CSV table of N, CA, C and O in Angstrom, one decimal:
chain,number,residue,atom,x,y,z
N,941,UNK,N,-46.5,12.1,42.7
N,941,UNK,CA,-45.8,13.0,43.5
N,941,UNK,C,-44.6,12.4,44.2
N,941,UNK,O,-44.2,11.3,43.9
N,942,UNK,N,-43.8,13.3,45.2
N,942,UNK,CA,-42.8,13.0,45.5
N,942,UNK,C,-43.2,11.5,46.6
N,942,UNK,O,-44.4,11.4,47.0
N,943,UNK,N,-42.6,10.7,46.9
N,943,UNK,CA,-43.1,9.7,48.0
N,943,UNK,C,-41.6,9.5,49.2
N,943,UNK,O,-40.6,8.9,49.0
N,944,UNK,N,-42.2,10.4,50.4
N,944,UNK,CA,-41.1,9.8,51.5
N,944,UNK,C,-41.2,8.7,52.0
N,944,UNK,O,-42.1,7.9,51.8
N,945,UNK,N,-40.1,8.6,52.9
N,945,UNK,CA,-39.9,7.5,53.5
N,945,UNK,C,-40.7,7.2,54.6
N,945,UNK,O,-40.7,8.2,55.3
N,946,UNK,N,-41.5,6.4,55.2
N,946,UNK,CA,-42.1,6.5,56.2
N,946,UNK,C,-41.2,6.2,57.7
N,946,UNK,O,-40.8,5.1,58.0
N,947,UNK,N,-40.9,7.4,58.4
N,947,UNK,CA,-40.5,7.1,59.1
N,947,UNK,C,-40.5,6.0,60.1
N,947,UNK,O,-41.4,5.3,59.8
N,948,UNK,N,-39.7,5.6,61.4
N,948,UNK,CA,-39.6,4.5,61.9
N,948,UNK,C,-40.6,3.1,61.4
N,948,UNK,O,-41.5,2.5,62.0
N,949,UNK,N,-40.1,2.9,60.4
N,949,UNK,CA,-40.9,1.3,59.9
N,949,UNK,C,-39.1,0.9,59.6
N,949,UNK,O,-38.0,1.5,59.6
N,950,UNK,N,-39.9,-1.2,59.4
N,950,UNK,CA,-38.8,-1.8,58.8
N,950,UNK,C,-39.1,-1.8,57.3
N,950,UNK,O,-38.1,-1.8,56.7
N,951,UNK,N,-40.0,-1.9,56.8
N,951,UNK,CA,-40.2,-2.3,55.1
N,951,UNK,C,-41.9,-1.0,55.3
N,951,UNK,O,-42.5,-0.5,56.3
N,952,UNK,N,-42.1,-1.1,53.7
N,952,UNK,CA,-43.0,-0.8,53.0
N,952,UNK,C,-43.6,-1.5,51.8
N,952,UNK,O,-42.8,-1.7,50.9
N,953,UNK,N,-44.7,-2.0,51.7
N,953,UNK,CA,-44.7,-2.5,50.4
N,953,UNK,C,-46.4,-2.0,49.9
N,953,UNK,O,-47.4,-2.5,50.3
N,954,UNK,N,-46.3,-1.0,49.0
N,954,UNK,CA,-47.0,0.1,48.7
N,954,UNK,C,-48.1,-0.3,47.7
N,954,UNK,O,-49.1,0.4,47.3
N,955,UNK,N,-47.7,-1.7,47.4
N,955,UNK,CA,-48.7,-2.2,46.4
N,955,UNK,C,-49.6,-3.1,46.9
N,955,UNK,O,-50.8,-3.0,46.5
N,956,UNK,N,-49.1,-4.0,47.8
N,956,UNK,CA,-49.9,-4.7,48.9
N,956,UNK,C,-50.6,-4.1,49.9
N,956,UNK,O,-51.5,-4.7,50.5
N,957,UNK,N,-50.1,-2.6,50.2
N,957,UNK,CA,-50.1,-2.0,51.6
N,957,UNK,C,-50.1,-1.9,52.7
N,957,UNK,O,-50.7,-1.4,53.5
N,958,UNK,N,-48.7,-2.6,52.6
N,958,UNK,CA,-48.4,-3.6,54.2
N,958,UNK,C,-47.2,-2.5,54.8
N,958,UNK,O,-46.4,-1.8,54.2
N,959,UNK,N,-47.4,-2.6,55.6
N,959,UNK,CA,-46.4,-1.6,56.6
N,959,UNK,C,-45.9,-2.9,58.2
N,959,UNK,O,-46.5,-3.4,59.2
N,960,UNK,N,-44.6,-2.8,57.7
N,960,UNK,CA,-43.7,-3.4,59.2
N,960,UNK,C,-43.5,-2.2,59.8
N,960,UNK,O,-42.7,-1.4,59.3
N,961,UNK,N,-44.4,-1.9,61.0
N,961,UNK,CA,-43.8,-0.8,61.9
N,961,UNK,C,-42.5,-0.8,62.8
N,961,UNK,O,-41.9,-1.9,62.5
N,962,UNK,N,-41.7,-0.2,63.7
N,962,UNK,CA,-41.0,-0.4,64.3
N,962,UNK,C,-41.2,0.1,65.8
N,962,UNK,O,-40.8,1.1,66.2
N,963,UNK,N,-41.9,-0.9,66.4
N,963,UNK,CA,-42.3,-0.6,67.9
N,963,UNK,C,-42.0,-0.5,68.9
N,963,UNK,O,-42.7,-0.1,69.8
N,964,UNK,N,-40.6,-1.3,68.8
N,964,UNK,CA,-40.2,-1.8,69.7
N,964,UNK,C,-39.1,-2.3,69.8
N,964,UNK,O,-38.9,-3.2,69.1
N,965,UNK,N,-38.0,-1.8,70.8
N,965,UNK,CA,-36.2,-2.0,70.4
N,965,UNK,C,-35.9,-3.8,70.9
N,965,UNK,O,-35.5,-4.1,72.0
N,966,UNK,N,-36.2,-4.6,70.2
N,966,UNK,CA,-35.6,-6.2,70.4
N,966,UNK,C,-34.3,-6.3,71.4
N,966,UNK,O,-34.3,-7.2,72.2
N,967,UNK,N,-33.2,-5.4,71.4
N,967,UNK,CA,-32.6,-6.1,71.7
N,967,UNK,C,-32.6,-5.3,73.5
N,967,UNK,O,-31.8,-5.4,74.3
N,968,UNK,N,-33.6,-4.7,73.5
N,968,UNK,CA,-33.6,-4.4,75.5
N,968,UNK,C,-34.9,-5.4,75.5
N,968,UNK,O,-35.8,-4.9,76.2
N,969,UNK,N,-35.1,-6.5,75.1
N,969,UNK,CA,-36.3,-7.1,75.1
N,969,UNK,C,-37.4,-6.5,75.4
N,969,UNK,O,-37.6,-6.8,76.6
N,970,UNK,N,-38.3,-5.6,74.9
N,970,UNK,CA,-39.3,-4.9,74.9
N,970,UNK,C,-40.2,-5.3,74.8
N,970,UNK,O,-41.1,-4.9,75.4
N,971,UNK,N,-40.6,-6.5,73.9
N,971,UNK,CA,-41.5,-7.1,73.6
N,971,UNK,C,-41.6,-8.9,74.7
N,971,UNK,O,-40.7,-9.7,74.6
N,972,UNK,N,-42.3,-9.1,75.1
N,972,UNK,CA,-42.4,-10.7,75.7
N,972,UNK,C,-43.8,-11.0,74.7
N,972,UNK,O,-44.8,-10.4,74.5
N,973,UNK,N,-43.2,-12.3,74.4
N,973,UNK,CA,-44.3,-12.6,73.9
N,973,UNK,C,-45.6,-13.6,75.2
N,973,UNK,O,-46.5,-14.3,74.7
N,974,UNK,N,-45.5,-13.5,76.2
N,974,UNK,CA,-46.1,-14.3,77.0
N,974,UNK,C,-46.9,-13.2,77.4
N,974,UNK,O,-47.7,-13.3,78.3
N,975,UNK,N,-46.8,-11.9,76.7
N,975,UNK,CA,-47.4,-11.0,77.5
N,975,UNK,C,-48.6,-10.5,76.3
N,975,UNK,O,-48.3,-10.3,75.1
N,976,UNK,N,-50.2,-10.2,77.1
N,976,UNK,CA,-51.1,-10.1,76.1
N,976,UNK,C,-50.8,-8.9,75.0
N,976,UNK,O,-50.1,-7.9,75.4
N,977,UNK,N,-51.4,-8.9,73.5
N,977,UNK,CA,-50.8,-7.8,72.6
N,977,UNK,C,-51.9,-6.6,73.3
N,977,UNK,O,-51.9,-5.5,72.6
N,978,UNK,N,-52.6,-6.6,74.3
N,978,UNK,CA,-53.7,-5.9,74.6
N,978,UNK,C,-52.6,-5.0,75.6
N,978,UNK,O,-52.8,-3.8,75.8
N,979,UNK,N,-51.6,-5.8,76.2
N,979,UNK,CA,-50.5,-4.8,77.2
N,979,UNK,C,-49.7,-4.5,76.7
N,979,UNK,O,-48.7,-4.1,77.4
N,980,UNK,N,-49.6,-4.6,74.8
N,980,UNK,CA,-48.0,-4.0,74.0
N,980,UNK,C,-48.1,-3.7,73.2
N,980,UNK,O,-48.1,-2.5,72.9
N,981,UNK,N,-48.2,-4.7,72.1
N,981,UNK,CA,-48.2,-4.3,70.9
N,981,UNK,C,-49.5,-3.3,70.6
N,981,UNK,O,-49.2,-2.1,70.2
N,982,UNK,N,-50.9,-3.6,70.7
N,982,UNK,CA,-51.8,-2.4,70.4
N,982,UNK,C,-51.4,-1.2,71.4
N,982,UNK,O,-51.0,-0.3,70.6
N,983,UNK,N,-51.2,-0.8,72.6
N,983,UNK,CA,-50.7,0.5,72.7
N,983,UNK,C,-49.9,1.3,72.2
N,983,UNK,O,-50.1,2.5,72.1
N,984,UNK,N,-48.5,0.3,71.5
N,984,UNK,CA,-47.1,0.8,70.8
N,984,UNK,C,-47.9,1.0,69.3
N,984,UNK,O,-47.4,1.9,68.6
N,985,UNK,N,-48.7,0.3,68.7
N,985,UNK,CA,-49.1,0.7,67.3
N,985,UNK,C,-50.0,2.1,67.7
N,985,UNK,O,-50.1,3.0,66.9
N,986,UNK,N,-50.5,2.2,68.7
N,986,UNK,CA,-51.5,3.1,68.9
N,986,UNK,C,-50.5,4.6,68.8
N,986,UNK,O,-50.7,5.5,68.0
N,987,UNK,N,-49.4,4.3,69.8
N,987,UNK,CA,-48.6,5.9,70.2
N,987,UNK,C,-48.3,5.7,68.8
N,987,UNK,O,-48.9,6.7,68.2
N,988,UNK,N,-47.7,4.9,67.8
N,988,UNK,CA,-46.7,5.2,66.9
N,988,UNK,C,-47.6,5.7,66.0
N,988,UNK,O,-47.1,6.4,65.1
N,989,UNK,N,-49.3,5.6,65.7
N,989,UNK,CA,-50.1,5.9,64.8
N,989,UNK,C,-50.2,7.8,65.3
N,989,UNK,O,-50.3,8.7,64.5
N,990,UNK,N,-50.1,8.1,66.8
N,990,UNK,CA,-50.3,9.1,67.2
N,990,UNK,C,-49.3,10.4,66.6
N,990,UNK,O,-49.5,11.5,66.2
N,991,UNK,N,-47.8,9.5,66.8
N,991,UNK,CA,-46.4,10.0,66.0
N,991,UNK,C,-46.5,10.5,65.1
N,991,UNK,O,-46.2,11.7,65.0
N,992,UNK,N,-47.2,9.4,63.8
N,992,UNK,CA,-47.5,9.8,62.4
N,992,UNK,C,-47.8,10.8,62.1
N,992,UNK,O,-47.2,11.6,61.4
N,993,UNK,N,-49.0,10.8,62.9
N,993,UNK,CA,-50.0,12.0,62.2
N,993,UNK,C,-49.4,13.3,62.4
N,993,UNK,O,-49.5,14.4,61.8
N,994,UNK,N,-48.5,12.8,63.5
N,994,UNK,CA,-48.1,14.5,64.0
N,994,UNK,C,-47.1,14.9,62.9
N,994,UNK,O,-47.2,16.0,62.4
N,995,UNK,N,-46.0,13.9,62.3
N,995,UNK,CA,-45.5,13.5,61.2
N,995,UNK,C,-45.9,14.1,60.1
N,995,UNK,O,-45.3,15.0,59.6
N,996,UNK,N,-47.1,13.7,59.6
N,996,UNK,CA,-47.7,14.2,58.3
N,996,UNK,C,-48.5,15.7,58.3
N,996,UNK,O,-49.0,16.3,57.3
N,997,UNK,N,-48.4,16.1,59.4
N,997,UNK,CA,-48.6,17.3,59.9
N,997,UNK,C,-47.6,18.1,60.0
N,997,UNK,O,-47.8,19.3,59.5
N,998,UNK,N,-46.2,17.9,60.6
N,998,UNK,CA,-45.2,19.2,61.0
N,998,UNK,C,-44.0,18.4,60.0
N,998,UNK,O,-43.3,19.3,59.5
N,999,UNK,N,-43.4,17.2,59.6
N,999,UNK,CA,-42.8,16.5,58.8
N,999,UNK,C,-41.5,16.3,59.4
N,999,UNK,O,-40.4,16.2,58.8
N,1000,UNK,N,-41.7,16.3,60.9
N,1000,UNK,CA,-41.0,15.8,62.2
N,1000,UNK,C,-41.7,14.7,62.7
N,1000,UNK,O,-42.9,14.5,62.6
N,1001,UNK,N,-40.9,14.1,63.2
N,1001,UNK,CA,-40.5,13.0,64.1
N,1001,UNK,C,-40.6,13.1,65.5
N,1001,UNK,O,-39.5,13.4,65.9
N,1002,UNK,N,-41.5,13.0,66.6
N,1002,UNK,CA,-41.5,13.1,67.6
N,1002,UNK,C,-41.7,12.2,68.4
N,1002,UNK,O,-42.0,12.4,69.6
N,1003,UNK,N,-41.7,11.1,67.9
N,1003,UNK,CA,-41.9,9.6,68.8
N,1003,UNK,C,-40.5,9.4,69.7
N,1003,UNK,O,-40.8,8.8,70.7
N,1004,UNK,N,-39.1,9.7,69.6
N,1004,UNK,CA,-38.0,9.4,70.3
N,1004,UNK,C,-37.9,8.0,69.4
N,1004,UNK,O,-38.3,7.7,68.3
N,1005,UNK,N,-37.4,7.4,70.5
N,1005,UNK,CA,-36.7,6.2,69.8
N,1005,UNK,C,-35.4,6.1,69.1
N,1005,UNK,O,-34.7,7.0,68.7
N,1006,UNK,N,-35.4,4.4,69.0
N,1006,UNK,CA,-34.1,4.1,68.1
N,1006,UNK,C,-34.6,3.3,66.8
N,1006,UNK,O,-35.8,3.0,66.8
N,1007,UNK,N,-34.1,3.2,66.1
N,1007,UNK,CA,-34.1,3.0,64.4
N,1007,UNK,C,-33.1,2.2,63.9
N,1007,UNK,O,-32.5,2.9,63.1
N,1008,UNK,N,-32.6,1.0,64.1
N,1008,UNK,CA,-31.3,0.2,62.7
N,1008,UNK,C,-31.4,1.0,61.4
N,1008,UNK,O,-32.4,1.1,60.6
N,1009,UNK,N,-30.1,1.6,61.3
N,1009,UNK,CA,-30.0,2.3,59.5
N,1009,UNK,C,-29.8,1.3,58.6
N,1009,UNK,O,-30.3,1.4,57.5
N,1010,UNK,N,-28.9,0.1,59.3
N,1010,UNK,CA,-28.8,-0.6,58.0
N,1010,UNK,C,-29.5,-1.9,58.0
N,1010,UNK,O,-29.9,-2.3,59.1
N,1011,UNK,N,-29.7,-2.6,56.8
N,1011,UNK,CA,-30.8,-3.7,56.7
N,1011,UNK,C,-30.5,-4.6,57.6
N,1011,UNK,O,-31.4,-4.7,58.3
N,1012,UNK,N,-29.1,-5.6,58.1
N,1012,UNK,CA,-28.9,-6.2,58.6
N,1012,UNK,C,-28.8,-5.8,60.0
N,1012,UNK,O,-28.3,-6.8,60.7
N,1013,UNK,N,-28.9,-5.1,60.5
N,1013,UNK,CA,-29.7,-4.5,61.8
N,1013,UNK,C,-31.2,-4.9,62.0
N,1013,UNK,O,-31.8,-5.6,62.9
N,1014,UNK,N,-31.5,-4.2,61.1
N,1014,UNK,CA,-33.4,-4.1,61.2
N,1014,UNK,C,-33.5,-5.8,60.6
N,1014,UNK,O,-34.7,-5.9,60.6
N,1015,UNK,N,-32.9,-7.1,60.1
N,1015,UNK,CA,-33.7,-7.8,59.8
N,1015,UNK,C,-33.3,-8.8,61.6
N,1015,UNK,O,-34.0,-9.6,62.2
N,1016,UNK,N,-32.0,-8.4,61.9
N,1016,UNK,CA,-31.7,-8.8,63.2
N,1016,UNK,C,-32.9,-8.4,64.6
N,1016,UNK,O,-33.2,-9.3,65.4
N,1017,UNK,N,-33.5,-7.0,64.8
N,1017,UNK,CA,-34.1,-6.9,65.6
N,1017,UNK,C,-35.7,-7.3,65.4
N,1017,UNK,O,-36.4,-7.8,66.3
N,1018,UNK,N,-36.2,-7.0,63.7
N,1018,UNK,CA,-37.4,-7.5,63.5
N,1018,UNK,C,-37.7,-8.7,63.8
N,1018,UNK,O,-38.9,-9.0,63.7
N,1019,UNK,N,-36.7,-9.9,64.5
N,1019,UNK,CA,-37.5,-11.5,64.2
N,1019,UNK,C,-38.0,-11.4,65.6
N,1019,UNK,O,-37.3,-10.5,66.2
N,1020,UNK,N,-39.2,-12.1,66.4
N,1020,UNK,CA,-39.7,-11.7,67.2
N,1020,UNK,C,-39.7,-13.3,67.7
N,1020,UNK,O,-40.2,-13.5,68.8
């Protein structure tokens, strides 16, 4: 069948099943890493899992956010 894009991720790799989400804008420093994944990262995978569904349901986007269009953006904000 047809296969879209998954919205806000950095990569897909469909054979492995790996998904880089995008949770979080790097450069307002959103993320600390001194800070537990229990106060960031698991809530932000949580909303963005919440996003999805609504996603694969209405085939909109309602999480807000920002997105890098081009690669060298997204490999700039991905390094953590």
């Amino acid at each position: 069948g047809d296969i879209k894009k998954i919205p806000h991720t950095f990569s897909v790799n469909r054979e492995k099943d790996i998904v880089e989400l995008c949770l979080y804008r790097q450069k307002y420093s959103e993320f600390n890493k001194k800070v537990l994944f229990s106060k960031n990262i698991i809530p932000w995978t949580c909303s963005w899992l919440h996003f999805f569904e609504l996603y694969l349901i209405t085939g909109n986007w309602y999480g807000n956010g920002e997105h890098p269009d081009n690669r060298d953006m997204v490999k700039k904000y991905a390094k953590i």
